[in-house]
CSV table of C-alpha atoms and ligand atoms in Angstrom, one decimal:
chain,number,residue,atom,x,y,z
A,244,MET,CA,179.6,-56.5,-15.2
A,245,LYS,CA,182.9,-57.3,-13.6
A,246,ASN,CA,182.3,-61.0,-13.9
A,247,LYS,CA,181.5,-60.7,-17.6
A,248,TRP,CA,184.7,-58.8,-18.2
A,249,THR,CA,186.8,-61.5,-16.4
A,250,ALA,CA,185.0,-64.3,-18.3
A,251,GLY,CA,185.6,-62.5,-21.5
A,252,ILE,CA,189.3,-62.2,-21.0
A,253,PHE,CA,189.5,-65.7,-19.9
A,254,LEU,CA,187.6,-67.0,-22.9
A,255,GLY,CA,189.7,-64.8,-25.3
A,256,ALA,CA,192.9,-66.1,-23.8
A,257,LEU,CA,191.7,-69.7,-24.1
A,258,LEU,CA,190.8,-69.2,-27.7
A,259,ILE,CA,194.2,-67.8,-28.5
A,260,ILE,CA,195.9,-70.7,-26.7
A,261,ILE,CA,193.8,-73.3,-28.6
A,262,GLY,CA,194.6,-71.5,-31.8
A,263,ILE,CA,198.4,-71.8,-31.3
A,264,ILE,CA,198.5,-75.4,-30.0
A,265,GLY,CA,200.6,-77.4,-32.4
A,266,LEU,CA,202.1,-74.4,-34.2
A,267,PHE,CA,205.1,-74.0,-32.0
A,268,MET,CA,206.8,-77.4,-31.7
A,269,ARG,CA,210.4,-76.4,-31.5
A,270,SER,CA,213.5,-78.3,-32.0
A,271,GLY,CA,217.2,-77.5,-31.7
A,272,GLU,CA,220.1,-78.8,-33.6
A,273,PHE,CA,220.1,-82.0,-31.6
A,274,PRO,CA,217.8,-84.7,-33.0
A,275,VAL,CA,214.6,-84.2,-31.0
A,276,ASN,CA,211.5,-86.4,-30.9
A,277,VAL,CA,208.3,-84.5,-30.4
A,278,GLY,CA,205.3,-86.6,-29.4
A,279,ASN,CA,201.8,-86.3,-28.0
A,280,GLY,CA,202.8,-87.2,-24.5
A,281,ASN,CA,200.7,-90.3,-24.3
A,282,GLU,CA,203.4,-92.9,-24.9
A,283,ASP,CA,203.9,-95.5,-22.2
A,284,VAL,CA,206.7,-97.8,-23.1
A,285,VAL,CA,208.8,-98.1,-20.0
A,286,ASP,CA,208.1,-100.5,-17.2
A,287,THR,CA,208.3,-98.2,-14.2
A,288,ASP,CA,209.6,-101.1,-12.2
A,289,THR,CA,213.1,-100.5,-13.4
A,290,GLY,CA,214.3,-99.0,-10.2
A,291,ARG,CA,218.1,-99.4,-10.0
A,292,LYS,CA,220.7,-98.2,-7.6
A,293,LEU,CA,220.9,-94.4,-7.3
A,294,PRO,CA,224.0,-93.2,-9.3
A,295,VAL,CA,226.0,-90.7,-7.3
A,296,PRO,CA,227.9,-88.3,-9.6
A,297,ALA,CA,231.7,-88.2,-9.1
A,298,LEU,CA,233.5,-85.3,-7.6
A,299,LEU,CA,235.4,-83.4,-10.2
A,300,GLU,CA,239.1,-83.5,-9.6
A,301,ASP,CA,240.9,-80.2,-9.0
A,302,GLN,CA,243.8,-80.0,-11.4
A,303,ASN,CA,245.7,-77.3,-9.5
A,304,PRO,CA,247.9,-78.4,-6.7
A,305,ASN,CA,248.0,-74.9,-5.1
A,306,GLU,CA,245.8,-74.4,-2.1
A,307,GLY,CA,243.4,-71.5,-2.8
A,308,ILE,CA,243.3,-72.1,-6.5
A,309,SER,CA,241.0,-74.6,-8.1
A,310,GLU,CA,241.2,-75.6,-11.7
A,311,PHE,CA,238.6,-77.7,-13.4
A,312,GLU,CA,238.2,-79.3,-16.9
A,313,ILE,CA,234.8,-79.8,-18.2
A,314,SER,CA,234.0,-81.2,-21.6
A,315,VAL,CA,230.5,-80.9,-23.0
A,316,GLN,CA,229.8,-84.0,-25.0
A,317,GLU,CA,227.4,-86.3,-26.7
A,318,GLY,CA,226.9,-89.8,-25.5
A,319,GLU,CA,224.5,-92.7,-24.9
A,320,THR,CA,223.0,-93.7,-21.7
A,321,GLU,CA,221.1,-96.8,-20.6
A,322,PHE,CA,218.1,-95.7,-18.6
A,323,ILE,CA,215.8,-98.6,-19.7
A,324,PRO,CA,217.5,-102.0,-19.5
A,325,GLY,CA,218.7,-103.1,-22.9
A,326,GLN,CA,218.0,-99.8,-24.6
A,327,THR,CA,220.3,-96.9,-25.3
A,328,THR,CA,219.3,-93.3,-25.2
A,329,PRO,CA,221.3,-90.6,-27.1
A,330,THR,CA,222.1,-88.0,-24.4
A,331,LEU,CA,224.3,-85.1,-23.6
A,332,GLY,CA,226.6,-84.8,-20.6
A,333,TYR,CA,229.5,-83.0,-18.9
A,334,ASN,CA,232.6,-85.3,-18.9
A,335,GLY,CA,230.3,-88.2,-19.4
A,336,SER,CA,227.1,-89.3,-21.1
A,337,TYR,CA,224.4,-87.8,-18.9
A,338,LEU,CA,224.5,-85.0,-16.2
A,339,GLY,CA,227.9,-84.2,-14.9
A,340,PRO,CA,230.4,-84.3,-12.1
A,341,VAL,CA,230.1,-82.4,-8.9
A,342,ILE,CA,232.3,-79.3,-8.6
A,343,LYS,CA,233.3,-78.6,-5.0
A,344,VAL,CA,235.0,-75.4,-4.0
A,345,SER,CA,235.6,-73.3,-0.8
A,346,ARG,CA,234.9,-69.7,-0.2
A,347,GLY,CA,238.0,-67.7,-1.0
A,348,ASP,CA,239.1,-70.0,-3.8
A,349,GLU,CA,240.1,-68.7,-7.1
A,350,VAL,CA,238.5,-70.9,-9.7
A,351,ARG,CA,239.8,-71.4,-13.2
A,352,MET,CA,237.5,-73.2,-15.6
A,353,HIS,CA,238.4,-74.9,-18.8
A,354,VAL,CA,235.1,-75.7,-20.6
A,355,ARG,CA,235.5,-77.4,-23.9
A,356,ASN,CA,232.5,-77.7,-26.2
A,357,GLU,CA,232.7,-81.0,-28.0
A,358,LEU,CA,229.1,-80.7,-29.3
A,359,SER,CA,228.3,-80.0,-32.9
A,360,ASP,CA,226.2,-77.1,-31.7
A,361,GLU,CA,226.9,-74.1,-29.5
A,362,THR,CA,226.3,-74.2,-25.8
A,363,SER,CA,227.2,-72.2,-22.7
A,364,VAL,CA,227.7,-73.1,-19.1
A,365,HIS,CA,225.9,-71.0,-16.6
A,366,TRP,CA,226.8,-71.2,-12.9
A,367,HIS,CA,223.3,-70.9,-11.4
A,368,GLY,CA,223.4,-69.2,-8.0
A,369,LEU,CA,227.0,-68.1,-8.2
A,370,GLU,CA,227.9,-64.5,-7.5
A,371,VAL,CA,230.4,-63.5,-10.1
A,372,GLU,CA,230.9,-60.9,-12.7
A,373,GLY,CA,228.6,-60.9,-15.7
A,374,THR,CA,231.4,-62.0,-18.1
A,375,ALA,CA,231.9,-65.2,-16.0
A,376,ASP,CA,228.2,-65.9,-15.6
A,377,GLY,CA,227.9,-68.3,-18.6
A,378,GLY,CA,224.6,-66.8,-19.7
A,379,PRO,CA,223.5,-66.2,-23.4
A,380,HIS,CA,226.3,-63.7,-23.8
A,381,GLN,CA,229.0,-66.2,-23.2
A,382,VAL,CA,228.2,-68.7,-25.9
A,383,ILE,CA,230.8,-71.3,-26.6
A,384,PRO,CA,230.9,-72.1,-30.3
A,385,GLU,CA,231.1,-75.8,-31.3
A,386,LYS,CA,234.6,-77.3,-30.7
A,387,ASP,CA,235.7,-74.2,-28.9
A,388,ILE,CA,236.9,-73.5,-25.3
A,389,TRP,CA,235.7,-71.1,-22.7
A,390,GLU,CA,238.0,-70.2,-19.8
A,391,PRO,CA,236.4,-68.0,-17.2
A,392,VAL,CA,238.3,-67.2,-13.9
A,393,PHE,CA,236.5,-66.1,-10.8
A,394,SER,CA,236.6,-66.0,-7.1
A,395,ILE,CA,234.2,-67.7,-4.7
A,396,ASP,CA,232.9,-65.1,-2.3
A,397,GLN,CA,229.6,-66.3,-0.9
A,398,PRO,CA,228.4,-68.7,1.9
A,399,ALA,CA,228.4,-72.5,1.7
A,400,ALA,CA,225.6,-73.6,-0.7
A,401,THR,CA,224.4,-76.1,-3.2
A,402,LEU,CA,224.5,-74.4,-6.6
A,403,TRP,CA,224.3,-76.0,-10.1
A,404,PHE,CA,225.3,-75.4,-13.7
A,405,HIS,CA,223.5,-75.9,-17.0
A,406,PRO,CA,223.5,-74.4,-20.6
A,407,HIS,CA,221.9,-71.1,-21.3
A,408,VAL,CA,221.9,-70.6,-25.1
A,409,ILE,CA,219.0,-68.8,-26.7
A,410,GLY,CA,216.7,-71.4,-28.4
A,411,THR,CA,218.4,-74.6,-27.1
A,412,THR,CA,218.6,-74.3,-23.4
A,413,ALA,CA,215.5,-76.4,-22.7
A,414,ILE,CA,216.6,-79.2,-25.1
A,415,GLN,CA,220.2,-79.3,-24.0
A,416,VAL,CA,219.1,-79.6,-20.3
A,417,TYR,CA,216.5,-82.2,-21.2
A,418,TYR,CA,219.1,-84.3,-22.9
A,419,GLY,CA,221.3,-84.3,-19.9
A,420,LEU,CA,223.3,-81.1,-19.4
A,421,ALA,CA,223.3,-80.2,-15.7
A,422,GLY,CA,225.7,-80.6,-12.8
A,423,LEU,CA,226.1,-79.7,-9.2
A,424,PHE,CA,228.3,-77.0,-7.8
A,425,ILE,CA,229.0,-77.1,-4.0
A,426,VAL,CA,230.5,-74.2,-2.1
A,427,GLU,CA,231.9,-74.7,1.4
A,428,ASP,CA,233.0,-72.1,3.9
A,429,GLU,CA,234.6,-71.8,7.4
A,430,ASN,CA,231.2,-72.1,9.0
A,431,SER,CA,229.9,-75.1,7.1
A,432,LYS,CA,233.2,-76.9,7.8
A,433,SER,CA,233.1,-76.1,11.5
A,434,LEU,CA,229.6,-77.6,11.9
A,435,ASN,CA,229.2,-81.3,12.5
A,436,LEU,CA,226.6,-81.8,9.7
A,437,PRO,CA,226.8,-84.9,7.5
A,438,ASP,CA,229.3,-83.8,4.9
A,439,GLU,CA,231.0,-86.9,3.7
A,440,TYR,CA,230.2,-86.7,0.0
A,441,GLY,CA,228.7,-89.9,-1.4
A,442,VAL,CA,228.5,-91.4,2.1
A,443,ASN,CA,226.1,-89.4,4.2
A,444,ASP,CA,226.0,-86.3,1.9
A,445,ILE,CA,224.2,-87.2,-1.3
A,446,PRO,CA,223.0,-85.1,-4.2
A,447,LEU,CA,219.5,-85.8,-5.6
A,448,ILE,CA,219.0,-84.2,-9.0
A,449,ILE,CA,215.4,-84.7,-9.7
A,450,GLN,CA,214.0,-84.6,-13.3
A,451,ASP,CA,211.3,-86.0,-15.4
A,452,ARG,CA,211.7,-87.5,-18.9
A,453,SER,CA,209.7,-89.3,-21.5
A,454,PHE,CA,210.9,-92.0,-24.0
A,455,THR,CA,209.9,-93.3,-27.4
A,456,GLU,CA,209.7,-96.9,-28.2
A,457,ASP,CA,213.3,-97.1,-29.3
A,458,GLY,CA,214.5,-95.8,-26.0
A,459,SER,CA,215.4,-92.2,-27.1
A,460,PHE,CA,214.1,-89.3,-25.2
A,461,LEU,CA,210.8,-87.8,-26.2
A,462,TYR,CA,210.6,-84.1,-25.7
A,463,TYR,CA,207.0,-83.0,-25.4
A,464,ASP,CA,206.2,-79.4,-24.7
A,465,ASN,CA,202.6,-79.6,-23.5
A,466,MET,CA,201.8,-75.9,-24.4
A,467,MET,CA,200.8,-75.2,-20.8
A,468,ASP,CA,203.5,-74.9,-18.3
A,469,GLY,CA,206.4,-76.4,-20.2
A,470,ALA,CA,207.8,-79.9,-21.0
A,471,TYR,CA,206.8,-82.7,-18.6
A,472,GLY,CA,208.1,-86.2,-18.7
A,473,ASP,CA,206.3,-89.4,-17.8
A,474,TYR,CA,209.0,-90.8,-15.6
A,475,ILE,CA,210.8,-89.3,-12.6
A,476,MET,CA,214.5,-89.7,-12.6
A,477,VAL,CA,217.0,-89.0,-9.8
A,478,ASN,CA,220.7,-88.5,-10.8
A,479,GLY,CA,219.8,-90.0,-14.2
A,480,ALA,CA,218.1,-93.2,-13.0
A,481,ILE,CA,214.4,-93.9,-13.2
A,482,THR,CA,212.9,-94.1,-9.7
A,483,PRO,CA,216.1,-95.6,-8.1
A,484,TYR,CA,216.8,-96.9,-4.7
A,485,LEU,CA,219.4,-96.0,-2.1
A,486,ASP,CA,220.7,-98.2,0.7
A,487,VAL,CA,221.1,-96.3,3.9
A,488,ASP,CA,222.3,-97.1,7.4
A,489,GLN,CA,220.4,-96.2,10.5
A,490,LEU,CA,221.7,-92.7,10.7
A,491,LYS,CA,221.3,-89.1,9.5
A,492,MET,CA,221.6,-88.5,5.8
A,493,ARG,CA,221.9,-85.2,4.1
A,494,PHE,CA,220.4,-84.8,0.7
A,495,ARG,CA,221.2,-81.9,-1.6
A,496,ILE,CA,218.1,-81.7,-3.7
A,497,VAL,CA,218.0,-79.9,-7.1
A,498,ASN,CA,214.8,-79.6,-9.0
A,499,GLY,CA,216.5,-80.1,-12.4
A,500,ALA,CA,213.3,-80.6,-14.3
A,501,ASN,CA,212.4,-78.4,-17.2
A,502,ALA,CA,209.0,-77.5,-15.9
A,503,ARG,CA,207.6,-79.8,-13.2
A,504,ASN,CA,207.2,-78.8,-9.6
A,505,PHE,CA,207.8,-81.5,-7.0
A,506,ASP,CA,206.1,-81.8,-3.7
A,507,LEU,CA,208.3,-84.2,-1.8
A,508,ARG,CA,207.2,-86.4,1.1
A,509,LEU,CA,208.3,-89.6,2.7
A,510,SER,CA,205.8,-92.4,2.4
A,511,ASP,CA,205.3,-92.7,6.1
A,512,ARG,CA,204.8,-88.9,6.4
A,513,SER,CA,207.6,-88.6,8.9
A,514,GLU,CA,209.3,-85.3,9.3
A,515,PHE,CA,212.7,-84.2,8.1
A,516,GLN,CA,214.8,-81.1,8.6
A,517,GLN,CA,215.6,-78.6,5.9
A,518,ILE,CA,218.9,-77.0,6.6
A,519,ALA,CA,219.6,-75.0,3.4
A,520,SER,CA,217.8,-73.1,0.7
A,521,ASP,CA,219.2,-72.1,-2.8
A,522,GLY,CA,222.0,-69.9,-1.6
A,523,GLY,CA,223.1,-71.4,1.7
A,524,LEU,CA,222.3,-72.7,5.1
A,525,LEU,CA,219.2,-71.4,6.8
A,526,GLU,CA,219.6,-69.7,10.2
A,527,SER,CA,218.1,-72.7,11.9
A,528,PRO,CA,216.6,-76.0,10.6
A,529,VAL,CA,213.0,-76.1,9.4
A,530,VAL,CA,211.1,-79.2,10.4
A,531,SER,CA,208.5,-80.3,7.9
A,532,ASP,CA,206.9,-83.4,6.4
A,533,SER,CA,207.0,-82.0,2.9
A,534,LEU,CA,209.1,-80.0,0.6
A,535,PHE,CA,207.7,-78.1,-2.4
A,536,ILE,CA,210.5,-77.4,-4.9
A,537,THR,CA,210.1,-75.8,-8.3
A,538,PRO,CA,212.5,-75.8,-11.3
A,539,GLY,CA,215.9,-74.3,-10.5
A,540,GLU,CA,215.5,-74.3,-6.8
A,541,ARG,CA,217.6,-76.3,-4.3
A,542,ALA,CA,217.1,-77.5,-0.8
A,543,GLU,CA,219.3,-79.5,1.6
A,544,ILE,CA,217.4,-81.8,3.9
A,545,ILE,CA,218.4,-84.2,6.6
A,546,VAL,CA,216.5,-87.4,7.0
A,547,ASP,CA,217.1,-89.3,10.2
A,548,PHE,CA,216.9,-93.1,9.5
A,549,SER,CA,217.9,-94.0,13.0
A,550,ASP,CA,214.2,-94.5,14.0
A,551,TYR,CA,213.8,-97.3,11.4
A,552,GLU,CA,214.8,-100.9,11.5
A,553,GLU,CA,216.8,-103.0,9.2
A,554,GLY,CA,214.7,-104.0,6.2
A,555,ASP,CA,212.4,-101.0,6.4
A,556,VAL,CA,211.6,-99.5,3.0
A,557,LEU,CA,210.7,-95.9,2.7
A,558,GLU,CA,209.6,-94.1,-0.4
A,559,LEU,CA,210.1,-90.5,-1.5
A,560,ILE,CA,207.0,-89.5,-3.3
A,561,SER,CA,205.7,-86.4,-5.1
A,562,ASP,CA,202.0,-85.9,-5.5
A,563,GLY,CA,201.5,-89.7,-5.1
A,564,GLU,CA,204.2,-90.6,-7.6
A,565,LEU,CA,207.3,-92.5,-6.7
A,566,VAL,CA,210.5,-90.5,-6.9
A,567,MET,CA,212.9,-93.0,-5.2
A,568,THR,CA,213.2,-95.6,-2.5
A,569,PHE,CA,215.3,-95.8,0.7
A,570,ARG,CA,216.2,-99.3,1.9
A,571,VAL,CA,217.2,-99.2,5.5
A,572,GLY,CA,220.2,-101.2,6.6
A,573,GLU,CA,222.2,-101.8,9.7
A,574,GLU,CA,222.4,-99.8,12.9
A,575,ALA,CA,225.3,-97.4,12.7
A,576,GLU,CA,227.2,-95.0,14.9
A,577,ASP,CA,226.3,-91.4,14.0
A,578,VAL,CA,228.7,-88.7,15.1
A,579,THR,CA,226.9,-85.9,13.1
A,580,GLU,CA,224.5,-83.5,14.6
A,581,ILE,CA,222.2,-80.7,13.5
A,582,PRO,CA,222.8,-77.6,15.5
A,583,GLU,CA,220.0,-75.2,16.5
A,584,LYS,CA,221.9,-72.5,14.8
A,585,LEU,CA,223.2,-73.2,11.3
A,586,ALA,CA,224.4,-69.8,10.1
A,587,GLU,CA,224.4,-66.1,10.7
A,588,ILE,CA,222.3,-64.4,8.0
A,589,GLU,CA,222.5,-60.7,7.9
A,590,ARG,CA,219.0,-59.4,7.1
A,591,MET,CA,218.9,-56.8,4.4
A,592,ASP,CA,217.3,-53.7,5.7
A,593,PRO,CA,214.2,-52.6,3.8
A,594,ASP,CA,214.8,-49.0,5.1
A,595,LEU,CA,218.0,-48.8,3.1
A,596,VAL,CA,216.2,-49.6,-0.2
A,597,SER,CA,216.8,-47.0,-2.9
A,598,GLY,CA,215.1,-48.5,-5.9
A,599,PHE,CA,212.1,-50.5,-6.9
A,600,LYS,CA,211.4,-52.8,-9.8
A,601,SER,CA,208.2,-54.4,-10.7
A,602,ILE,CA,208.2,-57.7,-12.6
A,603,GLU,CA,205.0,-58.9,-14.1
A,604,LEU,CA,205.1,-62.5,-15.3
A,605,ASP,CA,202.3,-63.1,-17.8
A,606,GLY,CA,200.8,-65.9,-19.7
A,607,MET,CA,201.4,-69.6,-20.3
A,608,GLY,CA,202.6,-71.9,-23.1
A,609,HIS,CA,204.5,-69.9,-25.7
A,610,MET,CA,202.4,-66.8,-25.0
A,611,VAL,CA,204.5,-65.6,-22.1
A,612,THR,CA,205.9,-62.2,-21.4
A,613,LEU,CA,207.8,-60.4,-18.8
A,614,ASN,CA,206.5,-56.9,-18.2
A,615,GLY,CA,204.5,-57.2,-21.4
A,616,ARG,CA,207.5,-58.0,-23.6
A,617,GLN,CA,209.4,-60.9,-24.9
A,618,PHE,CA,213.1,-61.3,-24.4
A,619,ASP,CA,215.3,-59.5,-26.9
A,620,MET,CA,219.1,-60.1,-26.8
A,621,ASP,CA,219.7,-56.6,-28.2
A,622,ARG,CA,217.6,-54.8,-25.6
A,623,ILE,CA,218.8,-54.2,-22.0
A,624,ASP,CA,215.6,-54.0,-20.0
A,625,ASP,CA,216.9,-52.4,-16.8
A,626,ASP,CA,219.9,-51.4,-14.8
A,627,VAL,CA,221.0,-50.9,-11.3
A,628,ALA,CA,224.2,-49.7,-9.6
A,629,GLU,CA,226.5,-52.3,-8.0
A,630,GLY,CA,225.8,-52.6,-4.3
A,631,GLU,CA,222.5,-50.7,-4.4
A,632,LEU,CA,219.6,-52.3,-2.5
A,633,GLU,CA,216.3,-52.6,-4.3
A,634,ILE,CA,212.9,-54.1,-3.8
A,635,TRP,CA,211.6,-56.2,-6.7
A,636,GLU,CA,207.9,-57.0,-6.7
A,637,ILE,CA,207.1,-60.1,-8.8
A,638,SER,CA,203.5,-60.6,-9.7
A,639,THR,CA,201.6,-63.1,-11.8
A,640,PHE,CA,198.1,-61.8,-11.8
A,641,ARG,CA,197.4,-62.2,-15.5
A,642,SER,CA,199.0,-65.7,-15.5
A,643,MET,CA,196.2,-66.8,-13.3
A,644,MET,CA,193.7,-65.6,-15.8
A,645,MET,CA,195.4,-67.7,-18.4
A,646,GLY,CA,195.3,-70.8,-16.3
A,647,SER,CA,199.0,-71.1,-15.5
A,648,ALA,CA,200.0,-72.6,-12.1
A,649,GLY,CA,202.8,-70.0,-11.5
A,650,HIS,CA,206.4,-69.3,-12.3
A,651,PRO,CA,209.7,-70.0,-10.6
A,652,PHE,CA,211.5,-66.6,-10.9
A,653,HIS,CA,215.2,-66.6,-11.0
A,654,ILE,CA,217.9,-63.9,-11.1
A,655,HIS,CA,221.5,-64.4,-12.2
A,656,GLY,CA,224.5,-63.2,-10.4
A,657,THR,CA,223.0,-62.6,-7.0
A,658,GLN,CA,221.4,-64.2,-3.9
A,659,PHE,CA,218.4,-62.3,-2.6
A,660,GLN,CA,216.1,-62.3,0.4
A,661,VAL,CA,212.3,-62.7,0.4
A,662,LEU,CA,210.6,-59.7,2.0
A,663,SER,CA,207.0,-60.8,1.8
A,664,ARG,CA,204.6,-63.1,0.1
A,665,ASN,CA,201.2,-61.5,-0.6
A,666,GLY,CA,202.0,-58.9,2.0
A,667,GLU,CA,202.7,-61.6,4.7
A,668,GLU,CA,205.8,-63.2,6.1
A,669,PRO,CA,207.5,-65.5,3.7
A,670,TYR,CA,207.5,-69.2,4.4
A,671,GLN,CA,209.8,-70.5,7.1
A,672,ASN,CA,212.1,-72.2,4.6
A,673,GLU,CA,212.5,-69.2,2.3
A,674,LYS,CA,214.0,-66.9,4.9
A,675,GLY,CA,217.5,-67.7,3.9
A,676,TRP,CA,219.4,-66.9,0.7
A,677,LYS,CA,217.4,-67.5,-2.5
A,678,ASP,CA,218.1,-67.1,-6.2
A,679,THR,CA,214.8,-68.7,-7.5
A,680,ILE,CA,211.4,-68.1,-6.0
A,681,PHE,CA,208.1,-69.6,-6.9
A,682,VAL,CA,205.3,-67.1,-7.5
A,683,GLN,CA,202.1,-69.0,-7.7
A,684,ALA,CA,199.5,-67.6,-10.2
A,685,GLY,CA,197.8,-64.7,-8.6
A,686,GLU,CA,200.5,-64.1,-6.0
A,687,THR,CA,202.8,-61.1,-5.3
A,688,VAL,CA,206.2,-61.6,-3.9
A,689,ARG,CA,208.6,-58.9,-2.8
A,690,ILE,CA,212.3,-59.6,-2.6
A,691,LEU,CA,215.3,-57.6,-1.5
A,692,VAL,CA,217.9,-57.6,-4.3
A,693,ARG,CA,221.5,-56.4,-4.4
A,694,PHE,CA,224.2,-57.1,-6.9
A,695,ARG,CA,227.8,-57.3,-5.8
A,696,PHE,CA,229.3,-57.7,-9.2
A,697,LYS,CA,229.1,-55.8,-12.5
A,698,GLY,CA,227.9,-56.9,-15.8
A,699,LEU,CA,224.9,-58.1,-17.8
A,700,PHE,CA,222.6,-60.5,-15.9
A,701,MET,CA,219.5,-62.4,-16.9
A,702,TYR,CA,216.3,-62.7,-14.9
A,703,HIS,CA,213.6,-65.1,-16.0
A,704,CYS,CA,211.1,-67.8,-15.3
A,705,HIS,CA,213.0,-71.1,-14.7
A,706,ILE,CA,210.3,-73.1,-16.5
A,707,LEU,CA,212.8,-73.5,-19.4
A,708,GLU,CA,210.1,-73.5,-22.0
A,709,HIS,CA,208.8,-70.2,-20.7
A,710,GLU,CA,212.3,-68.8,-20.6
A,711,GLU,CA,212.8,-69.8,-24.2
A,712,ALA,CA,209.5,-68.4,-25.2
A,713,GLY,CA,210.6,-65.0,-24.0
A,714,MET,CA,209.8,-64.8,-20.3
A,715,MET,CA,213.2,-63.3,-19.6
A,716,GLY,CA,214.8,-59.9,-19.3
A,717,GLN,CA,218.3,-58.6,-18.8
A,718,LEU,CA,219.8,-56.0,-16.6
A,719,GLU,CA,223.1,-54.2,-16.5
A,720,VAL,CA,224.8,-53.7,-13.2
A,721,TYR,CA,227.1,-50.7,-13.5
B,877,C2O,CU1,219.4,-71.8,-13.9
B,877,C2O,CU2,219.2,-68.4,-16.1
B,877,C2O,O1,219.3,-70.1,-15.0
B,878,CU,CU1,221.0,-68.7,-13.1
B,879,CU,CU1,206.9,-69.5,-16.2
């Protein structure tokens, strides 16, 4: 009886999905190619040197005040030799510069939208007031400027920024709008970790993209778990290489893909150390030979190349696919070290919890809901008092019935702690600060959430196609 019931729901869901395939191909203002996902026009052997995004110059000479100019613009990028791809970028043609600030800084942003379409710039992972968050309520009209001012008051971390406009987020990110936002603090500066940007401290923004024959991007929403690309890119280059000396290298990894999860490993299966999660350094390094990272999440890892010899080649792979290559060079003196203790993380106390929210992420493709509803800009779904500690329980039971793999759940304006995963201890590398947490289909994850700033904040699945299809809610912190 029970089996029949399950099979019935599954069959029904399947029929509905089949029924809608092909009906919902979306496109924004930007010219978008929608294909069937079977094109194969790029020679994957185009590995070039890993581009390292520039640090954005602070325009303000005063210590303690940082002032940045960002222009959101259209451009052309050469991903495939000899072909140009129309793209979007911050202060450039694809992706953006790296913003680096310190805890305690006052930050003044000058964001100019040079696009012929509206955009917004959301600081993913930053704890600031709702009006500075850059979500769908802070839209920057075309040719307009947005100038939020905020203070940095959170631990050292690798955060990022990207658009967040209703209906065009997925496309704008796919075409190139994403950048890194690094926070430092007293603690991170006092440690002897690799932290020379561009030398032994390198960002890896991992994405996937498809191309048409003329070299332009092909955006293909596969109707299941979002838009996948045929080629893996790092910092805007298809499966690039990086020359490294025989020493410890720190990589700030961002899963900047619209929808794809990466399960990163080194080709020789050697171990590396994860030192940070989304919102900052872990208490102590976590040693592993793999890193599973879902859209929106960040992880900092340290790979020690001192065990290799000149000429060794090491690949970073994900599920058997090449992500990038490391070419080992000379021996080098390494003065950096990874301490046993990286940071003090005050555990939030479940006994002090005074509220509970339950978040049910349902569905797949464009048939997705959050607590049974689709996002409505004019509806505030929930609220909480500033400083109040809550448990949020995120579950994906019905997603499993619909064949989804799971959802990376993200909350704006806060860093939370994972209390439990399916009633058990969270994974070792999710015991630090998080702002995005993967909830595999059928799982239940409990997190401890507290907002330190007032305003309207989004929470959603970070598969951008799910977010746009309505798997998002908003809450008011009063
Ligand atoms: Cu990185 Cu609302 O997202
Ligand atoms: Cu965010
Ligand atoms: Cu999702």
